[in-house]
Short mmCIF file of C-alpha atoms in Angstrom, two decimals:
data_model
loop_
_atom_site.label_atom_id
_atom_site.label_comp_id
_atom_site.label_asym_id
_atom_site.label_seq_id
_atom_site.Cartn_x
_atom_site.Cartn_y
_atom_site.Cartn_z
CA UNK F 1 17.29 148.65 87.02
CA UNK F 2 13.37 149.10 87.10
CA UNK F 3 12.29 153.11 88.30
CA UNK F 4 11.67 151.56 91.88
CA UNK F 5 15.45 152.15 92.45
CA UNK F 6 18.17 154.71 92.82
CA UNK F 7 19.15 156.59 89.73
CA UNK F 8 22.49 157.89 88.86
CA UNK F 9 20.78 160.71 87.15
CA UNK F 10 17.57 161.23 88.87
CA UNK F 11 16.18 159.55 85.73
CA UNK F 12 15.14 155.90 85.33
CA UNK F 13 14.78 156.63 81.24
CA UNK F 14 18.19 158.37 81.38
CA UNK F 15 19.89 155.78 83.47
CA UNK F 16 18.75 153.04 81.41
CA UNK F 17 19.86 154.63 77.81
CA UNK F 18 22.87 155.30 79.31
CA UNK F 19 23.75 151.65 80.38
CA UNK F 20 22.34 150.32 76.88
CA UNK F 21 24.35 152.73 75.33
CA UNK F 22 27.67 151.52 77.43
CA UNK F 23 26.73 147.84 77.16
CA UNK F 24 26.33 148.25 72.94
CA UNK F 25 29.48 150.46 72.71
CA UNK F 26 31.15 147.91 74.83
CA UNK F 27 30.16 145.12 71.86
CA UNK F 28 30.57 147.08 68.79
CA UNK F 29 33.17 149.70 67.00
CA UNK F 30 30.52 151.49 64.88
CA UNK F 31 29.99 155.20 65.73
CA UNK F 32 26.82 157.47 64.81
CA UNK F 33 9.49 138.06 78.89
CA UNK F 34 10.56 141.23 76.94
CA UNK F 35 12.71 143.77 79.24
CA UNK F 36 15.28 146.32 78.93
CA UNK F 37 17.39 144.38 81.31
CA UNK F 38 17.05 140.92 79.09
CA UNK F 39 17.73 143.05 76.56
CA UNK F 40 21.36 144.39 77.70
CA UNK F 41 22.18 140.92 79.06
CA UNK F 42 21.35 139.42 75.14
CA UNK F 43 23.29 141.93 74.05
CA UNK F 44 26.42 140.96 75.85
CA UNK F 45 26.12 137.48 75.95
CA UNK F 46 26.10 135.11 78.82
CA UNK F 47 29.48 133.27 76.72
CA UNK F 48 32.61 133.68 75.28
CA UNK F 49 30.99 133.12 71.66
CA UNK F 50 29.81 136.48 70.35
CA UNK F 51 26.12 136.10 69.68
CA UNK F 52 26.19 138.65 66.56
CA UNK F 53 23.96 141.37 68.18
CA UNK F 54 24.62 144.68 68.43
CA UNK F 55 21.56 146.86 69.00
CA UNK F 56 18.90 147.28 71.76
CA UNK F 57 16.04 149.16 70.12
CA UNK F 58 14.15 151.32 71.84
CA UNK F 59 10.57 152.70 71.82
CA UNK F 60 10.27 155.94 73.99
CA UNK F 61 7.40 157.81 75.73
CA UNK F 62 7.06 161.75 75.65
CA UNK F 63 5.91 162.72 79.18
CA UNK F 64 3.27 164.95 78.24
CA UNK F 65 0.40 162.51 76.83
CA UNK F 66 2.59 159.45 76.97
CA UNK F 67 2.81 159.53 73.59
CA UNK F 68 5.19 157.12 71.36
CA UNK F 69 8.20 159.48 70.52
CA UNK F 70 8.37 159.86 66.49
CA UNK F 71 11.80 160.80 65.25
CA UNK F 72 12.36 162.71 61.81
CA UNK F 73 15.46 162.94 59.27
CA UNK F 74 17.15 162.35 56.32
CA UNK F 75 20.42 161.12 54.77
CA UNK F 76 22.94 163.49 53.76
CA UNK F 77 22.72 161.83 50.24
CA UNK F 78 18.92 161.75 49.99
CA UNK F 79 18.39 165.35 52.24
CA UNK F 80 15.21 164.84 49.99
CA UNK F 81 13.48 162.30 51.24
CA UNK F 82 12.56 162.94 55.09
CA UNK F 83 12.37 159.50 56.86
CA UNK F 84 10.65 158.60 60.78
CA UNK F 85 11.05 156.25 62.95
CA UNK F 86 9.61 155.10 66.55
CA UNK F 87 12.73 152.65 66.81
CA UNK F 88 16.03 153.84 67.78
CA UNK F 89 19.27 152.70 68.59
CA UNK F 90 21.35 154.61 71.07
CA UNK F 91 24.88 156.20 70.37
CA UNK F 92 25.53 158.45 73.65
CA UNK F 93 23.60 159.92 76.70
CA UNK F 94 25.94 162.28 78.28
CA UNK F 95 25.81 163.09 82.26
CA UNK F 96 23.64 165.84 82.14
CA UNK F 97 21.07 163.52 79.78
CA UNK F 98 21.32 164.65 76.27
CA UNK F 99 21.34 161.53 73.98
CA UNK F 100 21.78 160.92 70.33
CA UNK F 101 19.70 158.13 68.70
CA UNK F 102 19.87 156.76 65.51
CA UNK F 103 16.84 156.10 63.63
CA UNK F 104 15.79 152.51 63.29
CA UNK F 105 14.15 151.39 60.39
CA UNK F 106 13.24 148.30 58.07
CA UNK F 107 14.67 148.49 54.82
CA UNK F 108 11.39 146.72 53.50
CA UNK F 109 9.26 149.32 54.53
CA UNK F 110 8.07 151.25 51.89
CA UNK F 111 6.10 153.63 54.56
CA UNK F 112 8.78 156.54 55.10
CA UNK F 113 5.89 157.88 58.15
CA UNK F 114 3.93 155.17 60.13
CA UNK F 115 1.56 156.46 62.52
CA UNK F 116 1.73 154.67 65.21
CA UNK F 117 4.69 151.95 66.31
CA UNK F 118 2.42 148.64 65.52
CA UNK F 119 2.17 149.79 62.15
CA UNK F 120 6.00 150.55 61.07
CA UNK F 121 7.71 147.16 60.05
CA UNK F 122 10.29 145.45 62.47
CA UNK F 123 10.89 142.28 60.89
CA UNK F 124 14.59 144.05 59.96
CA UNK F 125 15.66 147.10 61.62
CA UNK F 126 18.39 148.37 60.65
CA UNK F 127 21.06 151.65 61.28
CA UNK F 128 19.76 154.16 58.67
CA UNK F 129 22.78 156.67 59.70
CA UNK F 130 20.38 159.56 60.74
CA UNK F 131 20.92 160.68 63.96
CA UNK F 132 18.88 162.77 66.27
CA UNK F 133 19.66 164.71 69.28
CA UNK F 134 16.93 164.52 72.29
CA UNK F 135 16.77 165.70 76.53
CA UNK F 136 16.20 162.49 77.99
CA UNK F 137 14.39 164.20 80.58
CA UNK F 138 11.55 165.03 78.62
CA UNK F 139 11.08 161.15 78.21
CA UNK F 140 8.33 158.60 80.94
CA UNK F 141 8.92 155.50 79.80
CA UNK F 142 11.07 153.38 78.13
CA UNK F 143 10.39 149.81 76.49
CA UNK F 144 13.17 147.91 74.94
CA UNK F 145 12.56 145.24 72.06
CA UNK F 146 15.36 141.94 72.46
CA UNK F 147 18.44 142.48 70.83
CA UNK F 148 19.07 142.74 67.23
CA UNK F 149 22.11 142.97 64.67
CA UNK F 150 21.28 146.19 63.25
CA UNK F 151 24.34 146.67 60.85
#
């Protein structure tokens, strides 16, 4: 699955959301030697007991600068209070590589804007329920943390 091979899509960071996307909805109901591969596999467990994960989070690259990717929103509740995230969990990536991602963030973190990823808290990411829209194609690199229960 590394960007050596083949791609579906013409897109190694749009083939790879997709299948983490699959793999997650394939484990969960809920809508809206670290690698991405380790990753999925965690996710769907090597046995018949369910391990309790449910999320790959991901950490994405902008092509232009290679800049971590900062997502921004807010809760329909709090429209208020703007939140952002480098994490994200994927919902979809559709065939032409449009993807919704849900902002990943620890409910212990008081910082609602960290400016870089080593500084926002990961201890306890969770589904925050804001959900972005993004091109995958715009996208470089993708690095996947191991496998989480993020509800």
């Amino acid at each position: 699955m590394g960007c050596g091979e083949d791609h579906k899509t013409g897109s190694c960071v749009c083939d790879v959301l997709r299948d983490i996307a699959r793999a997650q909805r394939d484990i969960t109901e809920f809508e809206c030697d670290t690698s991405c591969e380790k990753s999925i596999s965690d996710l769907l467990g090597e046995t018949e007991v369910r391990n309790g994960l449910d999320t790959v989070p991901v950490l994405l690259y902008c092509k232009d600068g290679c800049k971590p990717f900062k997502g921004f929103g807010a809760h329909p509740r709090n429209i208020g209070k703007i939140k952002s995230s480098f994490f994200f969990r994927v919902k979809s990536v559709t065939k032409d590589c449009c993807a919704v991602l849900e902002l990943l963030r620890d409910p212990n973190d008081s910082d609602p804007n960290p400016h870089n990823p080593v500084e926002q808290h990961t201890k306890h990411l969770r589904t925050t329920g804001i959900c972005i829209t993004v091109d995958v194609k715009c996208f470089c690199h993708v690095t996947c943390l191991p496998a989480i229960s993020a509800f």
